[in-house]
mmCIF file of N, CA and C in Angstrom:
data_model
loop_
_atom_site.group_PDB
_atom_site.id
_atom_site.type_symbol
_atom_site.label_atom_id
_atom_site.label_comp_id
_atom_site.label_asym_id
_atom_site.label_seq_id
_atom_site.Cartn_x
_atom_site.Cartn_y
_atom_site.Cartn_z
ATOM 1 N N VAL A 1 -13.006 1.735 -18.271
ATOM 2 C CA VAL A 1 -12.325 1.465 -19.657
ATOM 3 C C VAL A 1 -11.943 0.029 -19.736
ATOM 4 N N LEU A 2 -11.208 -0.540 -18.705
ATOM 5 C CA LEU A 2 -10.677 -1.839 -18.780
ATOM 6 C C LEU A 2 -11.765 -2.793 -18.971
ATOM 7 N N LEU A 3 -12.903 -2.667 -18.213
ATOM 8 C CA LEU A 3 -13.868 -3.733 -18.409
ATOM 9 C C LEU A 3 -14.528 -3.743 -19.708
ATOM 10 N N LEU A 4 -14.629 -2.490 -20.354
ATOM 11 C CA LEU A 4 -15.303 -2.389 -21.637
ATOM 12 C C LEU A 4 -14.341 -3.005 -22.688
ATOM 13 N N GLU A 5 -13.059 -2.792 -22.684
ATOM 14 C CA GLU A 5 -12.131 -3.191 -23.727
ATOM 15 C C GLU A 5 -11.664 -4.635 -23.519
ATOM 16 N N GLN A 6 -11.601 -5.111 -22.313
ATOM 17 C CA GLN A 6 -11.031 -6.456 -21.995
ATOM 18 C C GLN A 6 -12.158 -7.310 -21.530
ATOM 19 N N PRO A 7 -12.531 -8.470 -22.213
ATOM 20 C CA PRO A 7 -13.590 -9.277 -21.691
ATOM 21 C C PRO A 7 -13.236 -9.821 -20.358
ATOM 22 N N LEU A 8 -14.131 -9.900 -19.452
ATOM 23 C CA LEU A 8 -13.862 -10.425 -17.971
ATOM 24 C C LEU A 8 -13.514 -11.903 -18.206
ATOM 25 N N SER A 9 -12.422 -12.296 -17.798
ATOM 26 C CA SER A 9 -12.053 -13.691 -17.849
ATOM 27 C C SER A 9 -11.221 -13.966 -16.486
ATOM 28 N N SER A 10 -10.842 -15.336 -16.365
ATOM 29 C CA SER A 10 -9.968 -15.684 -15.296
ATOM 30 C C SER A 10 -8.781 -14.919 -15.295
ATOM 31 N N ALA A 11 -8.240 -14.721 -16.495
ATOM 32 C CA ALA A 11 -6.901 -14.063 -16.618
ATOM 33 C C ALA A 11 -6.960 -12.664 -16.117
ATOM 34 N N THR A 12 -8.119 -11.951 -16.484
ATOM 35 C CA THR A 12 -8.208 -10.585 -16.085
ATOM 36 C C THR A 12 -8.433 -10.558 -14.544
ATOM 37 N N VAL A 13 -9.215 -11.434 -14.053
ATOM 38 C CA VAL A 13 -9.450 -11.375 -12.597
ATOM 39 C C VAL A 13 -8.205 -11.674 -11.803
ATOM 40 N N LEU A 14 -7.402 -12.727 -12.269
ATOM 41 C CA LEU A 14 -6.270 -13.062 -11.515
ATOM 42 C C LEU A 14 -5.166 -11.832 -11.658
ATOM 43 N N THR A 15 -5.149 -11.240 -12.621
ATOM 44 C CA THR A 15 -4.245 -10.035 -12.838
ATOM 45 C C THR A 15 -4.636 -8.832 -12.018
ATOM 46 N N CYS A 16 -5.858 -8.565 -11.818
ATOM 47 C CA CYS A 16 -6.306 -7.426 -11.271
ATOM 48 C C CYS A 16 -6.656 -7.641 -9.719
ATOM 49 N N ILE A 17 -7.124 -8.766 -9.360
ATOM 50 C CA ILE A 17 -7.665 -8.984 -8.024
ATOM 51 C C ILE A 17 -6.575 -8.848 -6.827
ATOM 52 N N PRO A 18 -5.350 -9.206 -7.105
ATOM 53 C CA PRO A 18 -4.302 -8.950 -5.961
ATOM 54 C C PRO A 18 -4.305 -7.488 -5.558
ATOM 55 N N HIS A 19 -4.391 -6.507 -6.425
ATOM 56 C CA HIS A 19 -4.349 -5.103 -6.102
ATOM 57 C C HIS A 19 -5.611 -4.795 -5.201
ATOM 58 N N VAL A 20 -6.798 -5.285 -5.551
ATOM 59 C CA VAL A 20 -8.040 -5.041 -4.837
ATOM 60 C C VAL A 20 -8.058 -5.699 -3.503
ATOM 61 N N LEU A 21 -7.651 -7.049 -3.391
ATOM 62 C CA LEU A 21 -7.750 -7.769 -2.157
ATOM 63 C C LEU A 21 -6.613 -7.116 -1.220
ATOM 64 N N LEU A 22 -5.468 -6.915 -1.701
ATOM 65 C CA LEU A 22 -4.407 -6.408 -0.722
ATOM 66 C C LEU A 22 -4.595 -4.920 -0.384
ATOM 67 N N ALA A 23 -5.414 -4.191 -1.065
ATOM 68 C CA ALA A 23 -5.736 -2.849 -0.734
ATOM 69 C C ALA A 23 -6.521 -2.886 0.548
ATOM 70 N N ALA A 24 -7.372 -3.954 0.741
ATOM 71 C CA ALA A 24 -8.275 -4.084 1.949
ATOM 72 C C ALA A 24 -7.386 -4.320 3.115
ATOM 73 N N LEU A 25 -6.073 -4.564 3.023
ATOM 74 C CA LEU A 25 -5.269 -4.893 4.069
ATOM 75 C C LEU A 25 -4.509 -3.658 4.706
ATOM 76 N N GLU A 26 -4.914 -2.469 4.300
ATOM 77 C CA GLU A 26 -4.274 -1.198 4.824
ATOM 78 C C GLU A 26 -4.852 -0.833 6.094
ATOM 79 N N GLN A 27 -5.539 -1.611 6.632
ATOM 80 C CA GLN A 27 -6.204 -1.285 7.934
ATOM 81 C C GLN A 27 -5.298 -0.935 9.133
ATOM 82 N N PRO A 28 -4.069 -1.491 9.195
ATOM 83 C CA PRO A 28 -3.093 -1.081 10.223
ATOM 84 C C PRO A 28 -2.860 0.360 10.286
ATOM 85 N N THR A 29 -2.790 1.073 9.068
ATOM 86 C CA THR A 29 -2.635 2.439 8.957
ATOM 87 C C THR A 29 -3.763 3.271 9.650
ATOM 88 N N PHE A 30 -4.927 2.837 9.263
ATOM 89 C CA PHE A 30 -6.136 3.569 9.829
ATOM 90 C C PHE A 30 -6.221 3.231 11.437
ATOM 91 N N ILE A 31 -5.902 2.103 11.827
ATOM 92 C CA ILE A 31 -5.876 1.717 13.228
ATOM 93 C C ILE A 31 -4.869 2.602 14.008
ATOM 94 N N ALA A 32 -3.635 2.761 13.385
ATOM 95 C CA ALA A 32 -2.638 3.547 14.041
ATOM 96 C C ALA A 32 -3.012 5.059 14.148
ATOM 97 N N LEU A 33 -3.576 5.553 13.068
ATOM 98 C CA LEU A 33 -4.019 6.982 13.125
ATOM 99 C C LEU A 33 -5.178 7.177 14.081
ATOM 100 N N THR A 34 -6.022 6.150 14.229
ATOM 101 C CA THR A 34 -7.171 6.247 15.171
ATOM 102 C C THR A 34 -6.649 6.224 16.623
ATOM 103 N N ALA A 35 -5.663 5.354 16.900
ATOM 104 C CA ALA A 35 -5.155 5.345 18.158
ATOM 105 C C ALA A 35 -4.363 6.498 18.600
ATOM 106 N N TYR A 36 -3.668 6.998 17.532
ATOM 107 C CA TYR A 36 -2.901 8.271 17.788
ATOM 108 C C TYR A 36 -3.800 9.455 18.258
ATOM 109 N N ARG A 37 -4.924 9.561 17.639
ATOM 110 C CA ARG A 37 -5.931 10.622 17.864
ATOM 111 C C ARG A 37 -6.726 10.342 19.108
ATOM 112 N N LEU A 38 -7.232 9.086 19.330
ATOM 113 C CA LEU A 38 -8.117 8.840 20.464
ATOM 114 C C LEU A 38 -7.391 8.530 21.821
ATOM 115 N N TYR A 39 -6.139 8.072 21.652
ATOM 116 C CA TYR A 39 -5.411 7.756 22.827
ATOM 117 C C TYR A 39 -3.966 8.381 22.797
ATOM 118 N N PRO A 40 -4.030 9.772 22.948
ATOM 119 C CA PRO A 40 -2.697 10.387 22.898
ATOM 120 C C PRO A 40 -1.635 10.052 23.906
ATOM 121 N N GLN A 41 -2.114 9.492 25.109
ATOM 122 C CA GLN A 41 -1.187 9.101 26.084
ATOM 123 C C GLN A 41 -0.535 7.728 25.927
ATOM 124 N N ALA A 42 -1.005 6.985 24.967
ATOM 125 C CA ALA A 42 -0.443 5.660 24.703
ATOM 126 C C ALA A 42 0.658 5.722 23.786
ATOM 127 N N LYS A 43 1.845 6.408 24.154
ATOM 128 C CA LYS A 43 2.979 6.610 23.178
ATOM 129 C C LYS A 43 3.632 5.370 22.723
ATOM 130 N N ASN A 44 3.844 4.387 23.586
ATOM 131 C CA ASN A 44 4.449 3.196 23.229
ATOM 132 C C ASN A 44 3.617 2.355 22.192
ATOM 133 N N ALA A 45 2.268 2.407 22.317
ATOM 134 C CA ALA A 45 1.343 1.792 21.359
ATOM 135 C C ALA A 45 1.463 2.381 20.129
ATOM 136 N N HIS A 46 1.560 3.726 20.081
ATOM 137 C CA HIS A 46 1.796 4.559 18.687
ATOM 138 C C HIS A 46 2.939 4.043 17.995
ATOM 139 N N ASN A 47 4.013 3.892 18.752
ATOM 140 C CA ASN A 47 5.280 3.440 18.050
ATOM 141 C C ASN A 47 5.072 2.144 17.344
ATOM 142 N N LYS A 48 4.542 1.124 18.037
ATOM 143 C CA LYS A 48 4.283 -0.124 17.504
ATOM 144 C C LYS A 48 3.332 -0.235 16.384
ATOM 145 N N LEU A 49 2.176 0.527 16.528
ATOM 146 C CA LEU A 49 1.149 0.547 15.645
ATOM 147 C C LEU A 49 1.721 1.128 14.225
ATOM 148 N N PHE A 50 2.403 2.272 14.312
ATOM 149 C CA PHE A 50 2.833 2.892 13.076
ATOM 150 C C PHE A 50 3.918 2.068 12.426
ATOM 151 N N PHE A 51 4.638 1.313 13.291
ATOM 152 C CA PHE A 51 5.711 0.492 12.657
ATOM 153 C C PHE A 51 5.038 -0.622 11.921
ATOM 154 N N LEU A 52 4.096 -1.261 12.527
ATOM 155 C CA LEU A 52 3.206 -2.344 11.875
ATOM 156 C C LEU A 52 2.546 -1.774 10.633
ATOM 157 N N ALA A 53 2.094 -0.481 10.684
ATOM 158 C CA ALA A 53 1.359 0.074 9.581
ATOM 159 C C ALA A 53 2.330 0.238 8.349
ATOM 160 N N TRP A 54 3.484 0.803 8.503
ATOM 161 C CA TRP A 54 4.292 1.048 7.258
ATOM 162 C C TRP A 54 4.797 -0.191 6.803
ATOM 163 N N VAL A 55 5.313 -1.118 7.664
ATOM 164 C CA VAL A 55 5.934 -2.448 7.199
ATOM 165 C C VAL A 55 4.730 -3.234 6.474
ATOM 166 N N SER A 56 3.543 -3.327 6.987
ATOM 167 C CA SER A 56 2.572 -4.141 6.316
ATOM 168 C C SER A 56 2.080 -3.443 5.156
ATOM 169 N N PHE A 57 1.964 -2.097 5.146
ATOM 170 C CA PHE A 57 1.642 -1.475 3.855
ATOM 171 C C PHE A 57 2.635 -1.629 2.712
ATOM 172 N N GLY A 58 3.836 -1.455 2.994
ATOM 173 C CA GLY A 58 4.926 -1.699 2.074
ATOM 174 C C GLY A 58 4.956 -3.141 1.569
ATOM 175 N N LEU A 59 4.850 -4.111 2.398
ATOM 176 C CA LEU A 59 4.936 -5.457 2.053
ATOM 177 C C LEU A 59 3.662 -5.854 1.212
ATOM 178 N N PHE A 60 2.473 -5.577 1.674
ATOM 179 C CA PHE A 60 1.283 -5.961 0.889
ATOM 180 C C PHE A 60 1.245 -5.321 -0.442
ATOM 181 N N LYS A 61 1.637 -4.069 -0.481
ATOM 182 C CA LYS A 61 1.657 -3.361 -1.847
ATOM 183 C C LYS A 61 2.668 -4.038 -2.740
ATOM 184 N N LEU A 62 3.814 -4.354 -2.274
ATOM 185 C CA LEU A 62 4.924 -5.102 -3.019
ATOM 186 C C LEU A 62 4.279 -6.512 -3.530
ATOM 187 N N VAL A 63 3.738 -7.210 -2.713
ATOM 188 C CA VAL A 63 3.252 -8.575 -3.001
ATOM 189 C C VAL A 63 2.164 -8.348 -4.031
ATOM 190 N N ALA A 64 1.317 -7.341 -3.977
ATOM 191 C CA ALA A 64 0.263 -7.076 -4.927
ATOM 192 C C ALA A 64 0.808 -6.800 -6.314
ATOM 193 N N CYS A 65 1.910 -5.972 -6.346
ATOM 194 C CA CYS A 65 2.519 -5.664 -7.676
ATOM 195 C C CYS A 65 3.148 -6.910 -8.309
ATOM 196 N N VAL A 66 3.877 -7.680 -7.525
ATOM 197 C CA VAL A 66 4.542 -8.790 -7.953
ATOM 198 C C VAL A 66 3.589 -9.977 -8.474
ATOM 199 N N VAL A 67 2.527 -10.164 -7.669
ATOM 200 C CA VAL A 67 1.532 -11.225 -8.002
ATOM 201 C C VAL A 67 0.728 -10.772 -9.261
ATOM 202 N N GLY A 68 0.191 -9.614 -9.272
ATOM 203 C CA GLY A 68 -0.478 -9.071 -10.438
ATOM 204 C C GLY A 68 0.405 -9.162 -11.682
ATOM 205 N N SER A 69 1.615 -8.656 -11.544
ATOM 206 C CA SER A 69 2.502 -8.605 -12.764
ATOM 207 C C SER A 69 2.826 -10.052 -13.210
ATOM 208 N N THR A 70 2.996 -10.944 -12.192
ATOM 209 C CA THR A 70 3.272 -12.376 -12.714
ATOM 210 C C THR A 70 2.008 -13.010 -13.515
ATOM 211 N N PHE A 71 0.815 -12.712 -12.959
ATOM 212 C CA PHE A 71 -0.357 -13.302 -13.674
ATOM 213 C C PHE A 71 -0.509 -12.515 -15.081
ATOM 214 N N PHE A 72 -0.012 -11.217 -15.127
ATOM 215 C CA PHE A 72 -0.130 -10.405 -16.325
ATOM 216 C C PHE A 72 0.885 -11.059 -17.263
ATOM 217 N N ALA A 73 1.921 -11.382 -16.930
ATOM 218 C CA ALA A 73 2.896 -12.019 -17.908
ATOM 219 C C ALA A 73 2.530 -13.325 -18.307
ATOM 220 N N ILE A 74 1.925 -14.209 -17.295
ATOM 221 C CA ILE A 74 1.467 -15.513 -17.728
ATOM 222 C C ILE A 74 0.502 -15.503 -18.807
ATOM 223 N N TYR A 75 -0.569 -14.670 -18.631
ATOM 224 C CA TYR A 75 -1.633 -14.563 -19.429
ATOM 225 C C TYR A 75 -1.494 -13.407 -20.546
ATOM 226 N N TRP A 76 -0.326 -13.028 -20.907
ATOM 227 C CA TRP A 76 -0.019 -11.835 -21.788
ATOM 228 C C TRP A 76 -0.905 -11.849 -23.115
ATOM 229 N N ASP A 77 -0.885 -13.212 -23.707
ATOM 230 C CA ASP A 77 -1.605 -13.394 -25.018
ATOM 231 C C ASP A 77 -3.077 -13.315 -24.931
ATOM 232 N N GLN A 78 -3.677 -13.323 -23.747
ATOM 233 C CA GLN A 78 -5.067 -13.189 -23.668
ATOM 234 C C GLN A 78 -5.566 -11.774 -23.464
ATOM 235 N N PHE A 79 -4.720 -10.802 -23.329
ATOM 236 C CA PHE A 79 -5.172 -9.427 -23.146
ATOM 237 C C PHE A 79 -5.071 -8.634 -24.459
ATOM 238 N N THR A 80 -5.982 -7.653 -24.516
ATOM 239 C CA THR A 80 -6.073 -6.720 -25.597
ATOM 240 C C THR A 80 -4.807 -5.747 -25.582
ATOM 241 N N THR A 81 -4.468 -5.063 -26.639
ATOM 242 C CA THR A 81 -3.340 -4.196 -26.642
ATOM 243 C C THR A 81 -3.714 -2.905 -25.663
ATOM 244 N N LEU A 82 -5.000 -2.557 -25.724
ATOM 245 C CA LEU A 82 -5.378 -1.367 -24.826
ATOM 246 C C LEU A 82 -5.145 -1.848 -23.391
ATOM 247 N N PHE A 83 -5.688 -3.041 -22.980
ATOM 248 C CA PHE A 83 -5.523 -3.469 -21.586
ATOM 249 C C PHE A 83 -4.095 -3.518 -21.147
ATOM 250 N N LYS A 84 -3.250 -4.087 -22.133
ATOM 251 C CA LYS A 84 -1.832 -4.160 -21.714
ATOM 252 C C LYS A 84 -1.280 -2.803 -21.581
ATOM 253 N N THR A 85 -1.511 -1.826 -22.358
ATOM 254 C CA THR A 85 -1.010 -0.443 -22.210
ATOM 255 C C THR A 85 -1.478 0.180 -20.870
ATOM 256 N N ILE A 86 -2.787 0.055 -20.667
ATOM 257 C CA ILE A 86 -3.279 0.663 -19.522
ATOM 258 C C ILE A 86 -2.741 0.013 -18.221
ATOM 259 N N TYR A 87 -2.663 -1.397 -18.249
ATOM 260 C CA TYR A 87 -2.125 -1.972 -16.973
ATOM 261 C C TYR A 87 -0.699 -1.672 -16.761
ATOM 262 N N ILE A 88 0.044 -1.702 -17.820
ATOM 263 C CA ILE A 88 1.600 -1.269 -17.617
ATOM 264 C C ILE A 88 1.659 0.191 -17.046
ATOM 265 N N VAL A 89 1.020 1.077 -17.698
ATOM 266 C CA VAL A 89 0.986 2.455 -17.153
ATOM 267 C C VAL A 89 0.583 2.508 -15.771
ATOM 268 N N ALA A 90 -0.552 1.897 -15.496
ATOM 269 C CA ALA A 90 -1.123 1.976 -14.126
ATOM 270 C C ALA A 90 -0.237 1.233 -13.108
ATOM 271 N N SER A 91 0.383 0.249 -13.449
ATOM 272 C CA SER A 91 1.377 -0.491 -12.606
ATOM 273 C C SER A 91 2.450 0.480 -12.155
ATOM 274 N N PHE A 92 3.056 1.192 -13.185
ATOM 275 C CA PHE A 92 4.148 2.162 -12.834
ATOM 276 C C PHE A 92 3.609 3.318 -11.967
ATOM 277 N N VAL A 93 2.487 3.752 -12.210
ATOM 278 C CA VAL A 93 1.998 4.839 -11.381
ATOM 279 C C VAL A 93 1.669 4.381 -10.054
ATOM 280 N N LEU A 94 1.138 3.208 -9.838
ATOM 281 C CA LEU A 94 0.819 2.621 -8.561
ATOM 282 C C LEU A 94 2.141 2.360 -7.791
ATOM 283 N N LEU A 95 3.072 1.714 -8.551
ATOM 284 C CA LEU A 95 4.346 1.429 -7.877
ATOM 285 C C LEU A 95 5.084 2.643 -7.281
ATOM 286 N N PHE A 96 5.122 3.744 -8.010
ATOM 287 C CA PHE A 96 5.745 4.958 -7.562
ATOM 288 C C PHE A 96 4.919 5.566 -6.467
ATOM 289 N N SER A 97 3.638 5.626 -6.565
ATOM 290 C CA SER A 97 2.777 6.265 -5.547
ATOM 291 C C SER A 97 2.826 5.505 -4.281
ATOM 292 N N GLN A 98 2.897 4.177 -4.379
ATOM 293 C CA GLN A 98 2.898 3.235 -3.223
ATOM 294 C C GLN A 98 4.218 3.323 -2.577
ATOM 295 N N ALA A 99 5.335 3.460 -3.277
ATOM 296 C CA ALA A 99 6.649 3.631 -2.674
ATOM 297 C C ALA A 99 6.678 4.838 -2.041
ATOM 298 N N TYR A 100 6.208 5.928 -2.483
ATOM 299 C CA TYR A 100 6.165 7.244 -1.819
ATOM 300 C C TYR A 100 5.377 7.126 -0.592
ATOM 301 N N SER A 101 4.175 6.515 -0.599
ATOM 302 C CA SER A 101 3.308 6.346 0.574
ATOM 303 C C SER A 101 3.989 5.544 1.675
ATOM 304 N N THR A 102 4.685 4.509 1.281
ATOM 305 C CA THR A 102 5.392 3.640 2.191
ATOM 306 C C THR A 102 6.513 4.535 2.969
ATOM 307 N N PHE A 103 7.201 5.400 2.129
ATOM 308 C CA PHE A 103 8.246 6.242 2.672
ATOM 309 C C PHE A 103 7.685 7.284 3.558
ATOM 310 N N ALA A 104 6.520 7.766 3.225
ATOM 311 C CA ALA A 104 5.799 8.763 4.109
ATOM 312 C C ALA A 104 5.414 8.086 5.458
ATOM 313 N N GLN A 105 4.901 6.910 5.403
ATOM 314 C CA GLN A 105 4.556 6.153 6.641
ATOM 315 C C GLN A 105 5.884 5.932 7.421
ATOM 316 N N TYR A 106 6.951 5.543 6.806
ATOM 317 C CA TYR A 106 8.181 5.446 7.556
ATOM 318 C C TYR A 106 8.528 6.662 8.266
ATOM 319 N N LYS A 107 8.447 7.774 7.525
ATOM 320 C CA LYS A 107 8.797 9.122 8.165
ATOM 321 C C LYS A 107 7.907 9.455 9.285
ATOM 322 N N VAL A 108 6.585 9.013 9.271
ATOM 323 C CA VAL A 108 5.596 9.363 10.331
ATOM 324 C C VAL A 108 5.983 8.392 11.540
ATOM 325 N N TRP A 109 6.407 7.267 11.287
ATOM 326 C CA TRP A 109 6.862 6.330 12.379
ATOM 327 C C TRP A 109 8.089 6.807 13.023
ATOM 328 N N LYS A 110 9.130 7.297 12.322
ATOM 329 C CA LYS A 110 10.297 7.897 12.805
ATOM 330 C C LYS A 110 9.975 9.152 13.676
ATOM 331 N N ARG A 111 9.097 10.003 13.228
ATOM 332 C CA ARG A 111 8.646 11.252 13.925
ATOM 333 C C ARG A 111 7.984 10.760 15.287
ATOM 334 N N ILE A 112 7.151 9.681 15.141
ATOM 335 C CA ILE A 112 6.509 9.200 16.558
ATOM 336 C C ILE A 112 7.643 8.867 17.493
ATOM 337 N N ILE A 113 8.663 8.181 17.002
ATOM 338 C CA ILE A 113 9.691 7.760 17.837
ATOM 339 C C ILE A 113 10.342 8.958 18.552
ATOM 340 N N LYS A 114 10.694 9.878 17.688
ATOM 341 C CA LYS A 114 11.298 11.233 18.195
ATOM 342 C C LYS A 114 10.436 11.914 19.280
ATOM 343 N N LYS A 115 9.106 11.994 18.831
ATOM 344 C CA LYS A 115 8.135 12.656 19.724
ATOM 345 C C LYS A 115 8.077 11.802 21.118
ATOM 346 N N ARG A 116 8.104 10.488 20.984
ATOM 347 C CA ARG A 116 8.134 9.758 22.295
ATOM 348 C C ARG A 116 9.320 9.851 23.155
ATOM 349 N N LEU A 117 10.453 10.032 22.459
ATOM 350 C CA LEU A 117 11.695 10.189 23.152
ATOM 351 C C LEU A 117 12.005 11.587 23.709
ATOM 352 N N SER A 118 11.360 12.626 23.185
ATOM 353 C CA SER A 118 11.441 13.944 23.462
ATOM 354 C C SER A 118 10.983 14.132 24.869
ATOM 355 N N PRO A 119 11.603 14.917 25.797
ATOM 356 C CA PRO A 119 11.089 15.165 27.162
ATOM 357 C C PRO A 119 9.771 16.026 27.074
ATOM 358 N N GLU A 120 9.718 16.897 26.165
ATOM 359 C CA GLU A 120 8.394 17.605 26.080
ATOM 360 C C GLU A 120 7.358 16.996 25.285
ATOM 361 N N GLY A 121 7.693 15.872 24.717
ATOM 362 C CA GLY A 121 6.629 15.194 23.893
ATOM 363 C C GLY A 121 6.348 15.813 22.553
ATOM 364 N N VAL A 122 7.328 16.668 21.986
ATOM 365 C CA VAL A 122 7.288 17.301 20.841
ATOM 366 C C VAL A 122 8.583 16.956 19.963
ATOM 367 N N ALA A 123 8.283 16.575 18.771
ATOM 368 C CA ALA A 123 9.355 16.246 17.902
ATOM 369 C C ALA A 123 10.178 17.466 17.484
ATOM 370 N N HIS A 124 11.461 17.293 17.612
ATOM 371 C CA HIS A 124 12.446 18.369 17.161
ATOM 372 C C HIS A 124 12.841 18.195 15.733
ATOM 373 N N GLU A 125 12.769 19.222 15.018
ATOM 374 C CA GLU A 125 13.199 19.104 13.647
ATOM 375 C C GLU A 125 14.613 19.658 13.487
#
């Protein structure tokens, strides 16, 4: 819908590309999950990898929202009303879903710490 209603321009690319580029930097999350499954004995590495995953995820998503919104504000006059509406709604949806995802990754990291510190290796709730 956005490409059909909004002509592809530098303003459109600058506004949308931060979300696409920084989404590619979610790899620490997948690396942490892979290490957790393939190397269950490496408990200290799990702690560090999951910490890196949730911090990098939160920071990159925040940077993407700030940079995208900055370009959106700078080039406001070049966008159609439909693009503006969709971008604003999508930004709020992304912001809340990414905040929740960051919190979920934080909780996983805390659970990994509990599991590592537990004598049986099982997290106690």
